[in-house]
mmCIF file of C-alpha atoms in Angstrom:
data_model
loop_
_atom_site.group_PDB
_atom_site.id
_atom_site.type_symbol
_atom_site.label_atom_id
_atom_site.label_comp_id
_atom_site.label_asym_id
_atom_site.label_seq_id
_atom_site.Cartn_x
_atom_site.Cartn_y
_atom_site.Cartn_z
ATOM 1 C CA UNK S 290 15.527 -1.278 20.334
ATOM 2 C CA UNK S 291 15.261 -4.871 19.075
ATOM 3 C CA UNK S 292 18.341 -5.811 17.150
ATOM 4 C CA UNK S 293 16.444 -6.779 13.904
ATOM 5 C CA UNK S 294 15.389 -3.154 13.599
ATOM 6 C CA UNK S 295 19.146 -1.555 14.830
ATOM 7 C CA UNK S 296 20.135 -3.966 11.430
ATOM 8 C CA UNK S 297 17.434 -2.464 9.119
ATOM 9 C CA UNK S 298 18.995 1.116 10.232
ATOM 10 C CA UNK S 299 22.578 0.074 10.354
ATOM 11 C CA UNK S 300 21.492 -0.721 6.515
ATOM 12 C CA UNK S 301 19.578 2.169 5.512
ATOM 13 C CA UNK S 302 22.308 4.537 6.959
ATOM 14 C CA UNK S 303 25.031 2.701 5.183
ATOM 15 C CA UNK S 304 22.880 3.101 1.564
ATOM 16 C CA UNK S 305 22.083 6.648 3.038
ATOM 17 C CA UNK S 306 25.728 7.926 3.777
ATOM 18 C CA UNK S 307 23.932 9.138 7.133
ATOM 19 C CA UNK S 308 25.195 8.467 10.419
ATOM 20 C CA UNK S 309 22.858 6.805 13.182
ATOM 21 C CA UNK S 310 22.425 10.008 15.296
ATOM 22 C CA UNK S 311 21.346 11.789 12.332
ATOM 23 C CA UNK S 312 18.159 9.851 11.390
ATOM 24 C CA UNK S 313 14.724 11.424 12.256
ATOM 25 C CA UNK S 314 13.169 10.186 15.636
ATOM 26 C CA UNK S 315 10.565 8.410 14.172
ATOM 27 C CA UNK S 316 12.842 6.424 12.252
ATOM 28 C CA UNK S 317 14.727 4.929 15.181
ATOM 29 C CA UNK S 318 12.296 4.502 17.723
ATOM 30 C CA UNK S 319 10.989 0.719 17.750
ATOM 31 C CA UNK S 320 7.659 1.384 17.878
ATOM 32 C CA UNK S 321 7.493 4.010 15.160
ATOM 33 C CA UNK S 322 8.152 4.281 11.407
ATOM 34 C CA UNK S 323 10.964 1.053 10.984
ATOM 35 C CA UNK S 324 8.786 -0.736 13.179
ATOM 36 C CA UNK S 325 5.526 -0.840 11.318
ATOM 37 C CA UNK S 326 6.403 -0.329 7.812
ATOM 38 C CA UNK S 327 10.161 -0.584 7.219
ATOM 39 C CA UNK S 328 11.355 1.134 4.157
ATOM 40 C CA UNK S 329 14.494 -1.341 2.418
ATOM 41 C CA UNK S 330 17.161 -0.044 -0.362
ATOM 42 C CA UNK S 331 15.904 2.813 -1.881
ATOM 43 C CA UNK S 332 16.162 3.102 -5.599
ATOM 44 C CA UNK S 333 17.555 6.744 -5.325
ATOM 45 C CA UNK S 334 18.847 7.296 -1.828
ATOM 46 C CA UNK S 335 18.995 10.524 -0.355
ATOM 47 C CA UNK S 336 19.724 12.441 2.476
ATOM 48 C CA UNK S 337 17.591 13.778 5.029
ATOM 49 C CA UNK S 338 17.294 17.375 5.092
ATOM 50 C CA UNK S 339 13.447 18.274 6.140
ATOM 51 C CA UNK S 340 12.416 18.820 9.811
ATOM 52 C CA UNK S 341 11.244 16.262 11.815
ATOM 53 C CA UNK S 342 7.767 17.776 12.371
ATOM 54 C CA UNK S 343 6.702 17.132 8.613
ATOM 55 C CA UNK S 344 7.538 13.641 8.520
ATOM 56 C CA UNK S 345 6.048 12.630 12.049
ATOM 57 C CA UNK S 346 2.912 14.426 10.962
ATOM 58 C CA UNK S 347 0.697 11.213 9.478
ATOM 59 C CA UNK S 348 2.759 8.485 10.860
ATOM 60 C CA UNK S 349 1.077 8.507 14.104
ATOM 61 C CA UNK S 350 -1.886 7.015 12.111
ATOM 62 C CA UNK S 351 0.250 3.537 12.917
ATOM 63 C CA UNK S 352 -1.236 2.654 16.454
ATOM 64 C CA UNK S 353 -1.311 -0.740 16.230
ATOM 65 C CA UNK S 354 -1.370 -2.742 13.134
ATOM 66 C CA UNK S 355 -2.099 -6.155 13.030
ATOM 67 C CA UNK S 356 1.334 -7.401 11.442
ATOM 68 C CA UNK S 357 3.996 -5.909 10.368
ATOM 69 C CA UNK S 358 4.957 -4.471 7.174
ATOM 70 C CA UNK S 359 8.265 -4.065 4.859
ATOM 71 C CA UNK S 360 7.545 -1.898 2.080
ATOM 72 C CA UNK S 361 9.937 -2.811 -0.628
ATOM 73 C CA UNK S 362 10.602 -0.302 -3.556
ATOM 74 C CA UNK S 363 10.318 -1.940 -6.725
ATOM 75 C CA UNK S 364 10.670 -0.790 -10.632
ATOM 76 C CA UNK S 365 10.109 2.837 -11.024
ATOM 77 C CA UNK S 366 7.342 3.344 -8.773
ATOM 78 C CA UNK S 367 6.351 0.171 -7.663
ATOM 79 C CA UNK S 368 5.888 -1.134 -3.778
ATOM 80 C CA UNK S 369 5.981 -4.763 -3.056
ATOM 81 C CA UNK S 370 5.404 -6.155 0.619
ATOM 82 C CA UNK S 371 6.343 -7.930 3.234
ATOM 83 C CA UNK S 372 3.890 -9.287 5.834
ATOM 84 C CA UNK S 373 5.340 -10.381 9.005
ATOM 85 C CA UNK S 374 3.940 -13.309 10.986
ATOM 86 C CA UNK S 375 2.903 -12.038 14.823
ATOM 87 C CA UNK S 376 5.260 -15.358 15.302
ATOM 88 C CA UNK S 377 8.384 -12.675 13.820
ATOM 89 C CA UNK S 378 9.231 -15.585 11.725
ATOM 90 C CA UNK S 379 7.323 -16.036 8.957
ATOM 91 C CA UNK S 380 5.723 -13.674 6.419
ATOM 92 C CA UNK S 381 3.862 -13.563 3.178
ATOM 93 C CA UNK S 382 4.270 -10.795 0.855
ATOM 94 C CA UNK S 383 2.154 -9.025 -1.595
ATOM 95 C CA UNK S 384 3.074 -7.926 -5.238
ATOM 96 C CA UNK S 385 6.436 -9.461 -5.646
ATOM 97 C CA UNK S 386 7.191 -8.468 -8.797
ATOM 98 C CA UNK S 387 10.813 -8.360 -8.981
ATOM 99 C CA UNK S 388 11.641 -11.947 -6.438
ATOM 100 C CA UNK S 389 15.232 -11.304 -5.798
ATOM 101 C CA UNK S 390 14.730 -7.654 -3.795
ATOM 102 C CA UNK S 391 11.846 -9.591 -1.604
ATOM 103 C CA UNK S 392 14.042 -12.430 -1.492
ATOM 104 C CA UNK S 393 16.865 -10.078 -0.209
ATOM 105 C CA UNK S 394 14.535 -9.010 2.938
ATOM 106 C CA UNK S 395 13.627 -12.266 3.359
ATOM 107 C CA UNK S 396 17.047 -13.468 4.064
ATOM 108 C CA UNK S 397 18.060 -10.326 5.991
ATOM 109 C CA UNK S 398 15.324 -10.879 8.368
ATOM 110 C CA UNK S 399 15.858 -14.542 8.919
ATOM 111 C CA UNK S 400 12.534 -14.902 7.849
ATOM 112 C CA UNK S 401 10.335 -18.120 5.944
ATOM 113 C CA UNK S 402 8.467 -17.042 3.329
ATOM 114 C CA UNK S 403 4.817 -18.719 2.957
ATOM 115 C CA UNK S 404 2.962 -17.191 0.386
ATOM 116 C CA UNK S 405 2.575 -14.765 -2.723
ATOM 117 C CA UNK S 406 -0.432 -12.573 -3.126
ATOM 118 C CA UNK S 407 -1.268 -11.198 -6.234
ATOM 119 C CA UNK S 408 -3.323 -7.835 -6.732
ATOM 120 C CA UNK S 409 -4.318 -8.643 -10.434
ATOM 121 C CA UNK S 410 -2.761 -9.949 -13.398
ATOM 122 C CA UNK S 411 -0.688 -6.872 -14.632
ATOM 123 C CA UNK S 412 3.071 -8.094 -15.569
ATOM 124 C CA UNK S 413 4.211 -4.812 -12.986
ATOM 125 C CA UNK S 414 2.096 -7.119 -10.030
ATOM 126 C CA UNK S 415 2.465 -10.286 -11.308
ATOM 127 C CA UNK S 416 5.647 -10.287 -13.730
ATOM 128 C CA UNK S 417 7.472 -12.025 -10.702
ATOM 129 C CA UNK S 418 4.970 -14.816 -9.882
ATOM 130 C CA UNK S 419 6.924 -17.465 -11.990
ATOM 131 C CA UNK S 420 10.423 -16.883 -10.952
ATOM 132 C CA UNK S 421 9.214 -16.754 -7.086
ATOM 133 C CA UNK S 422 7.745 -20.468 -7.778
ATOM 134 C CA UNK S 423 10.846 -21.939 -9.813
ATOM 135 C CA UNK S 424 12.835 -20.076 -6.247
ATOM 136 C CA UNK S 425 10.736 -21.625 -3.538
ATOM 137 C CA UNK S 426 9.505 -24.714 -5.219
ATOM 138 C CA UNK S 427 5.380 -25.459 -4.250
ATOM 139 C CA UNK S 428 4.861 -22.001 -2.730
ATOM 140 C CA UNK S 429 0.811 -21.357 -3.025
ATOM 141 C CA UNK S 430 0.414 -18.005 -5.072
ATOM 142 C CA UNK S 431 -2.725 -16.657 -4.443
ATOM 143 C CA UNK S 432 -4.802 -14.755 -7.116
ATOM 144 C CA UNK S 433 -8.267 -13.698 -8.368
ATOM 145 C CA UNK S 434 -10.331 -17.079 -9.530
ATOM 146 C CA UNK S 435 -11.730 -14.213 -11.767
ATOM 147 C CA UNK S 436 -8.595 -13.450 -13.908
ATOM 148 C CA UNK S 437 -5.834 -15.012 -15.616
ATOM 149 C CA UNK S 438 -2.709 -14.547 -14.088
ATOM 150 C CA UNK S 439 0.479 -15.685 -14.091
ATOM 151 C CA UNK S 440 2.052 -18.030 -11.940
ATOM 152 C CA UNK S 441 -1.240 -18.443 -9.742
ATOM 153 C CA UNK S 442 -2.005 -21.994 -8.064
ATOM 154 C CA UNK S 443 -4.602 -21.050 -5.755
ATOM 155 C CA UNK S 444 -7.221 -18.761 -6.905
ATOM 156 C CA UNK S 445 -9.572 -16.910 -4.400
ATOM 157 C CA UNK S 446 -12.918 -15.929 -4.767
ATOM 158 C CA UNK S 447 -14.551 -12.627 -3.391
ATOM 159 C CA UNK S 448 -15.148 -13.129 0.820
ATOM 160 C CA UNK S 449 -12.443 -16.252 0.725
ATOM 161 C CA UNK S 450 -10.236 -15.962 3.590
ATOM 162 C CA UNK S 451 -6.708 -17.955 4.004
ATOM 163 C CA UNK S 452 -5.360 -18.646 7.299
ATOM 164 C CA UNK S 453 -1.702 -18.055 7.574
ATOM 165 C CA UNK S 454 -0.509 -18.291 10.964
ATOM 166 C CA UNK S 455 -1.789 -15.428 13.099
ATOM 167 C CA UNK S 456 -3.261 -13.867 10.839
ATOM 168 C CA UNK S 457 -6.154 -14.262 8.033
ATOM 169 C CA UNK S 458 -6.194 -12.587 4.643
ATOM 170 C CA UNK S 459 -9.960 -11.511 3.013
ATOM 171 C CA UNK S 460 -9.872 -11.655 -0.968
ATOM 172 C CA UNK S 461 -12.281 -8.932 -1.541
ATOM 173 C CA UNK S 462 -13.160 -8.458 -5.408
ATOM 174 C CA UNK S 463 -13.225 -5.370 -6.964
ATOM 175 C CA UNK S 464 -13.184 -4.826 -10.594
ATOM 176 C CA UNK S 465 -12.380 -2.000 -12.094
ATOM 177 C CA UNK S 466 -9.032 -1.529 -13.354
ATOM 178 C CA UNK S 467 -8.935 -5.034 -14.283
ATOM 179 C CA UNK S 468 -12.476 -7.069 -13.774
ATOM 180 C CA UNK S 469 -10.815 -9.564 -11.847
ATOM 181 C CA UNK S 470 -8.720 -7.758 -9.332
ATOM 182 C CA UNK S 471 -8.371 -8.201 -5.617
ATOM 183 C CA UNK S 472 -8.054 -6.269 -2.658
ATOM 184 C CA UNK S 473 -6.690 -8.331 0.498
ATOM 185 C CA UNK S 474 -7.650 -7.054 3.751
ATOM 186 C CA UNK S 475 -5.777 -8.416 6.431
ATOM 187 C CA UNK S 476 -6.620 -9.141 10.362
ATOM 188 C CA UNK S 477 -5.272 -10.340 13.643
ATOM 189 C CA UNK S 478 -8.398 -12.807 14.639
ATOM 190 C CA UNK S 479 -6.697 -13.433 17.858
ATOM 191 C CA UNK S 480 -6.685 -9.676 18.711
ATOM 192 C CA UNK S 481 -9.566 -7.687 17.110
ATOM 193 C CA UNK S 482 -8.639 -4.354 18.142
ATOM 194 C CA UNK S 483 -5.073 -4.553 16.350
ATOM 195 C CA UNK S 484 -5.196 -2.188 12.965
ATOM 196 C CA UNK S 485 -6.221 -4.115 9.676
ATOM 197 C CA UNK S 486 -3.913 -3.783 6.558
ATOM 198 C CA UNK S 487 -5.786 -3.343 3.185
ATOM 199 C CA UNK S 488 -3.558 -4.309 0.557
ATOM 200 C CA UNK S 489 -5.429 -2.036 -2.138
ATOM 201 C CA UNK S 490 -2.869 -2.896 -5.734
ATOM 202 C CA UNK S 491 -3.993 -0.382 -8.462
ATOM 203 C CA UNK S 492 -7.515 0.059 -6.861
ATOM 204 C CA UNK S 493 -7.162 2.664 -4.624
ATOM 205 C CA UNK S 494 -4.261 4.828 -4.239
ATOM 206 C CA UNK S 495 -3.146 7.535 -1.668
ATOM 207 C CA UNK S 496 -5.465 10.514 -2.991
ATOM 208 C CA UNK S 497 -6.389 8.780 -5.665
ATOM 209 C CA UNK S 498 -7.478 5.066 -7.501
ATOM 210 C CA UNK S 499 -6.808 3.292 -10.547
ATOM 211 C CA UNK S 500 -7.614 4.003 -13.995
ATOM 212 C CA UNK S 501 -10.983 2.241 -15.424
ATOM 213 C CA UNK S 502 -9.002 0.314 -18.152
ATOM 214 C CA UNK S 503 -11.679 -2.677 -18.187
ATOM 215 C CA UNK S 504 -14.368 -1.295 -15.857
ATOM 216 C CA UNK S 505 -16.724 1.581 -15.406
ATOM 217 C CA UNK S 506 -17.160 4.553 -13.293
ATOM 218 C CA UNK S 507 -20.244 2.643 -11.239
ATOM 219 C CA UNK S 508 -17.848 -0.198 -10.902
ATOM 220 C CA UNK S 509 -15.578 2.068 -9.574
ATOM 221 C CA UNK S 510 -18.061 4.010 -7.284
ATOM 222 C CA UNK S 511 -19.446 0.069 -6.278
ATOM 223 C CA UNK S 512 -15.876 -0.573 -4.662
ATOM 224 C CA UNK S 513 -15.711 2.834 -2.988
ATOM 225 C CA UNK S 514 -18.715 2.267 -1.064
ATOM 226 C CA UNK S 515 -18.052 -1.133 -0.457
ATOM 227 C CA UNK S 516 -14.324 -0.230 0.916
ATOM 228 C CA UNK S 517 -15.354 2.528 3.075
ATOM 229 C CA UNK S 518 -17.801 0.101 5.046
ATOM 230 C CA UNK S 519 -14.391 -1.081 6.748
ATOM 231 C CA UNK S 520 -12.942 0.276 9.583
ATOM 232 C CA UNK S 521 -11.794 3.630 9.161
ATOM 233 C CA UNK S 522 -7.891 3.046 11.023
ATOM 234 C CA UNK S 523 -7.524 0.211 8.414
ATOM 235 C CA UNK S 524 -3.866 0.684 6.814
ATOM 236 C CA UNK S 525 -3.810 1.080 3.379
ATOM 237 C CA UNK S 526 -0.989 0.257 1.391
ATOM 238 C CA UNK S 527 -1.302 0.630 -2.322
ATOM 239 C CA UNK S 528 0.711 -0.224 -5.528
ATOM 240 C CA UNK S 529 2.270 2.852 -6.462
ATOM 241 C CA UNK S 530 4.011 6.176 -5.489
ATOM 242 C CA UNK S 531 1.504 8.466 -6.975
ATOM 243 C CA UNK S 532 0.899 10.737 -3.906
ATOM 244 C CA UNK S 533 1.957 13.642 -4.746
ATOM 245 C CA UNK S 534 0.607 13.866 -8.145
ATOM 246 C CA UNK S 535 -2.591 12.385 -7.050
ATOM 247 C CA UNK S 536 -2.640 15.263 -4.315
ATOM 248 C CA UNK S 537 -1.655 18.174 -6.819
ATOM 249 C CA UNK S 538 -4.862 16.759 -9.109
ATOM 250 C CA UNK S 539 -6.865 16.799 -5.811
ATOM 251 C CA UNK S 540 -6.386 20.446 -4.989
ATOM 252 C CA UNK S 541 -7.305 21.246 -8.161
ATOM 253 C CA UNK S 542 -11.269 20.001 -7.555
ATOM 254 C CA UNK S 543 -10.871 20.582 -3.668
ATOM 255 C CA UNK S 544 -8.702 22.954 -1.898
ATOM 256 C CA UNK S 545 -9.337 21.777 1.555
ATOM 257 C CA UNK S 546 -7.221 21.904 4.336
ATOM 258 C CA UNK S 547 -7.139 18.347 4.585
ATOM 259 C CA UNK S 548 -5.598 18.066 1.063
ATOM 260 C CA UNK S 549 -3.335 21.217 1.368
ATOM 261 C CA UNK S 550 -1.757 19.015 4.860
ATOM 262 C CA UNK S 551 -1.874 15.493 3.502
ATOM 263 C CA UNK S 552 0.228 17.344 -0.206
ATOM 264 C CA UNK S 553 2.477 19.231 2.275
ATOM 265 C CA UNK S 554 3.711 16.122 4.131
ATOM 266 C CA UNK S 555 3.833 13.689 1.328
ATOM 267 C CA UNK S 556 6.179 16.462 -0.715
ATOM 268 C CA UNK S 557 8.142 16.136 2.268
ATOM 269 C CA UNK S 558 8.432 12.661 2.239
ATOM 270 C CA UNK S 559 9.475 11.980 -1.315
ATOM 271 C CA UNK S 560 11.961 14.871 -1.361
ATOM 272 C CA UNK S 561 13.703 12.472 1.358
ATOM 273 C CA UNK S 562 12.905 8.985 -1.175
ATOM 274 C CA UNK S 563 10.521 8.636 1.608
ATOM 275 C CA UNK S 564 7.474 6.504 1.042
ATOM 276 C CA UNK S 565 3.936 7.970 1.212
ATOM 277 C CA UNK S 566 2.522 4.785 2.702
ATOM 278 C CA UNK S 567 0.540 3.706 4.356
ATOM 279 C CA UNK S 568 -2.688 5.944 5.088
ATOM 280 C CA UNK S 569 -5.490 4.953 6.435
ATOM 281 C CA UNK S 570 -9.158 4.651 5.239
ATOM 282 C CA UNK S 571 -10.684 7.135 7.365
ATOM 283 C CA UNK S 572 -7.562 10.035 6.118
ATOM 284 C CA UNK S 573 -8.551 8.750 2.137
ATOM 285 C CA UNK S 574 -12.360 9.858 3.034
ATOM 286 C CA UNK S 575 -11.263 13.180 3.878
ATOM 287 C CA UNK S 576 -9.023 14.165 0.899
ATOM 288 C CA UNK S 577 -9.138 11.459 -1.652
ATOM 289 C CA UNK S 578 -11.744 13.211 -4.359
ATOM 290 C CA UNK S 579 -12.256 9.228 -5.653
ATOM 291 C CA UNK S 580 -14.211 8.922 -2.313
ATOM 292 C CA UNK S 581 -15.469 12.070 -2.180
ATOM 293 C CA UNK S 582 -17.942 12.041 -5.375
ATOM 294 C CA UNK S 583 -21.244 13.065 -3.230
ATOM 295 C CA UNK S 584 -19.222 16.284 -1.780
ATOM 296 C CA UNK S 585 -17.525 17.393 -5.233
ATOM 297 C CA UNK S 586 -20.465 16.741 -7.895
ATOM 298 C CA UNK S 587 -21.236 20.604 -7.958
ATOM 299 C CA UNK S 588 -17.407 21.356 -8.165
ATOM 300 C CA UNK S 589 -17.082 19.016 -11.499
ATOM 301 C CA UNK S 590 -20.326 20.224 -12.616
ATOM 302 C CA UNK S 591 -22.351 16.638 -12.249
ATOM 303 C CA UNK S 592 -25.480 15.702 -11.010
ATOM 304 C CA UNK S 593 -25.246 12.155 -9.778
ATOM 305 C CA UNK S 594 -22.092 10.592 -7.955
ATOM 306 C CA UNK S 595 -21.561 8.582 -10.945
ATOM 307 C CA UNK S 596 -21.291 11.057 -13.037
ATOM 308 C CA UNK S 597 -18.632 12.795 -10.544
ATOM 309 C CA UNK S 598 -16.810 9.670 -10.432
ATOM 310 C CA UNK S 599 -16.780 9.567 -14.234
ATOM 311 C CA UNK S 600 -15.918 13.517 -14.877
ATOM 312 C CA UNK S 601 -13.013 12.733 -12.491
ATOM 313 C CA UNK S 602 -11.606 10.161 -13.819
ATOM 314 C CA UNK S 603 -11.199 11.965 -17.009
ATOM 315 C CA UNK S 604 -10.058 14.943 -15.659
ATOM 316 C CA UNK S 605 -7.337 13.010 -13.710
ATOM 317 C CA UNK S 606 -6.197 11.231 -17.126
ATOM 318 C CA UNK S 607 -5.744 14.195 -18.793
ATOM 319 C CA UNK S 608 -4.190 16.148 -15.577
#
């Protein structure tokens, strides 16, 4: 075990009350859950108490990612991140929108921050932009060239890609939830058959997406079938805990097996303050009803995929 992970555990079973022999398999192995996206301080730690089984289910869908990943709890329900250099010493991070609990990480893991990525302009996103700067004086924040946002100094357009280090970031635009936001899909050039990470904000969510607050449903069907023309192991790692209740909406429209699992698992997971992320794209295609539209138009009583997408989207807001 590499003695940067043995420290993450050492601190998650000290904010745990859980001694080391007592953590879940996949937690302490190296090449499992700490290793590829390492869960930091808690907001409500609790203790384990769910079989192994249940939590080990989905996180063999982390094969081999590109880079990586911290997931840091933020707010109520809010995940900032971490993105680890292949060199294991620098990192950007995505979403910082409280600086200080990044900034905590950072420092734990002896590590140089490079960058800020912003999803969209939201203050939950982006509230943390400014304070980051004033922190670590000159550091580029990236952002939508399409939005206003706080804090930004270098905005992207959709199809830029910045280099950092190993690893290159794709601004992808897709507006919907606000017209300017970005999804940033990231990639190991150097080694193409390493898993991408899709950094998905309020877009798309585990089992579910965004709401349309200044978009449509065709904008919103646009991105779907844009996204799922990426590879289907891509990581996805989204800007919210809304699993479960995304998954509860989903069986509701779809009682598939695939749903039934995926709620099963992720109840698991949060009953243990557990995150739900990441998933992958292919997984989203089989239970997320936001991809879905062509399968479920009959079972929300639509015609055309728009008109799914639409009848969904309200149903979900009132759900």
């Amino acid at each position: 075990m590499r003695p940067r992970i043995f420290g993450t555990l050492l601190a998650y079973c000290f904010l745990e009350r859980t001694p080391l022999l007592r953590l879940p398999h996949s937690l302490i192995i190296s090449s499992g859950f700490v290793n590829a996206s390492s869960l930091i301080a808690p907001a409500s730690p609790r203790r384990f108490y769910s079989s192994i089984s249940k939590i080990t289910m989905y996180q063999d869908i982390i094969k081999k990612p590109c880079a990586e990943v911290i997931t840091v709890p933020l707010f109520q329900d809010n995940y900032g991140y971490i993105v680890v250099d292949p060199d294991g010493k620098h990192a950007f991070c995505v979403d910082p929108a409280e600086p200080r609990k990044i900034l905590s990480v950072i420092d734990e893991r002896k590590l140089t921050l490079k960058a800020v990525f912003c999803t969209h302009k939201h203050h939950d996103h982006s509230g943390g932009n400014l304070e980051m700067a004033r922190i670590i004086p000159g550091i580029p924040v990236y952002g939508s060239n399409n939005e206003d946002m706080a804090g930004m100094t270098n905005g992207i357009m959709d199809g830029d890609v910045v280099r950092l280090g190993g690893l290159e970031i794709k601004g992808v635009r897709v507006p919907c939830h606000t017209l300017g936001h970005m999804l940033y899909y990231v990639t190991n050039p150097s080694d193409p058959t390493m898993q991408p990470l899709m950094f998905t904000g309020d877009t798309i969510f585990i089992g579910g997406c965004g709401r349309f607050f200044e978009g449509t449903a065709d904008m919103m069907l646009n991105i779907m079938n844009t996204v799922r023309q990426y590879r289907k192991d891509s990581l996805i790692y989204c800007g919210h805990e809304y699993t479960v209740k995304n998954l509860k909406f989903a069986s509701t429209v779809d009682d598939s097996p695939a749903v039934k699992r995926k709620m099963e698992w992720a109840e698991s997971a949060r009953q243990q303050n557990l995150p739900t992320v990441p998933s992958t794209l292919g997984e989203e295609l089989e239970y997320n009803p936001f991809m879905r539209t062509a399968t479920l138009m009959d079972k929300v009583g639509e015609t055309t995929e728009v008109g799914a997408m639409r009848k969904l989207r309200q149903m979900k807001d009132r759900f």
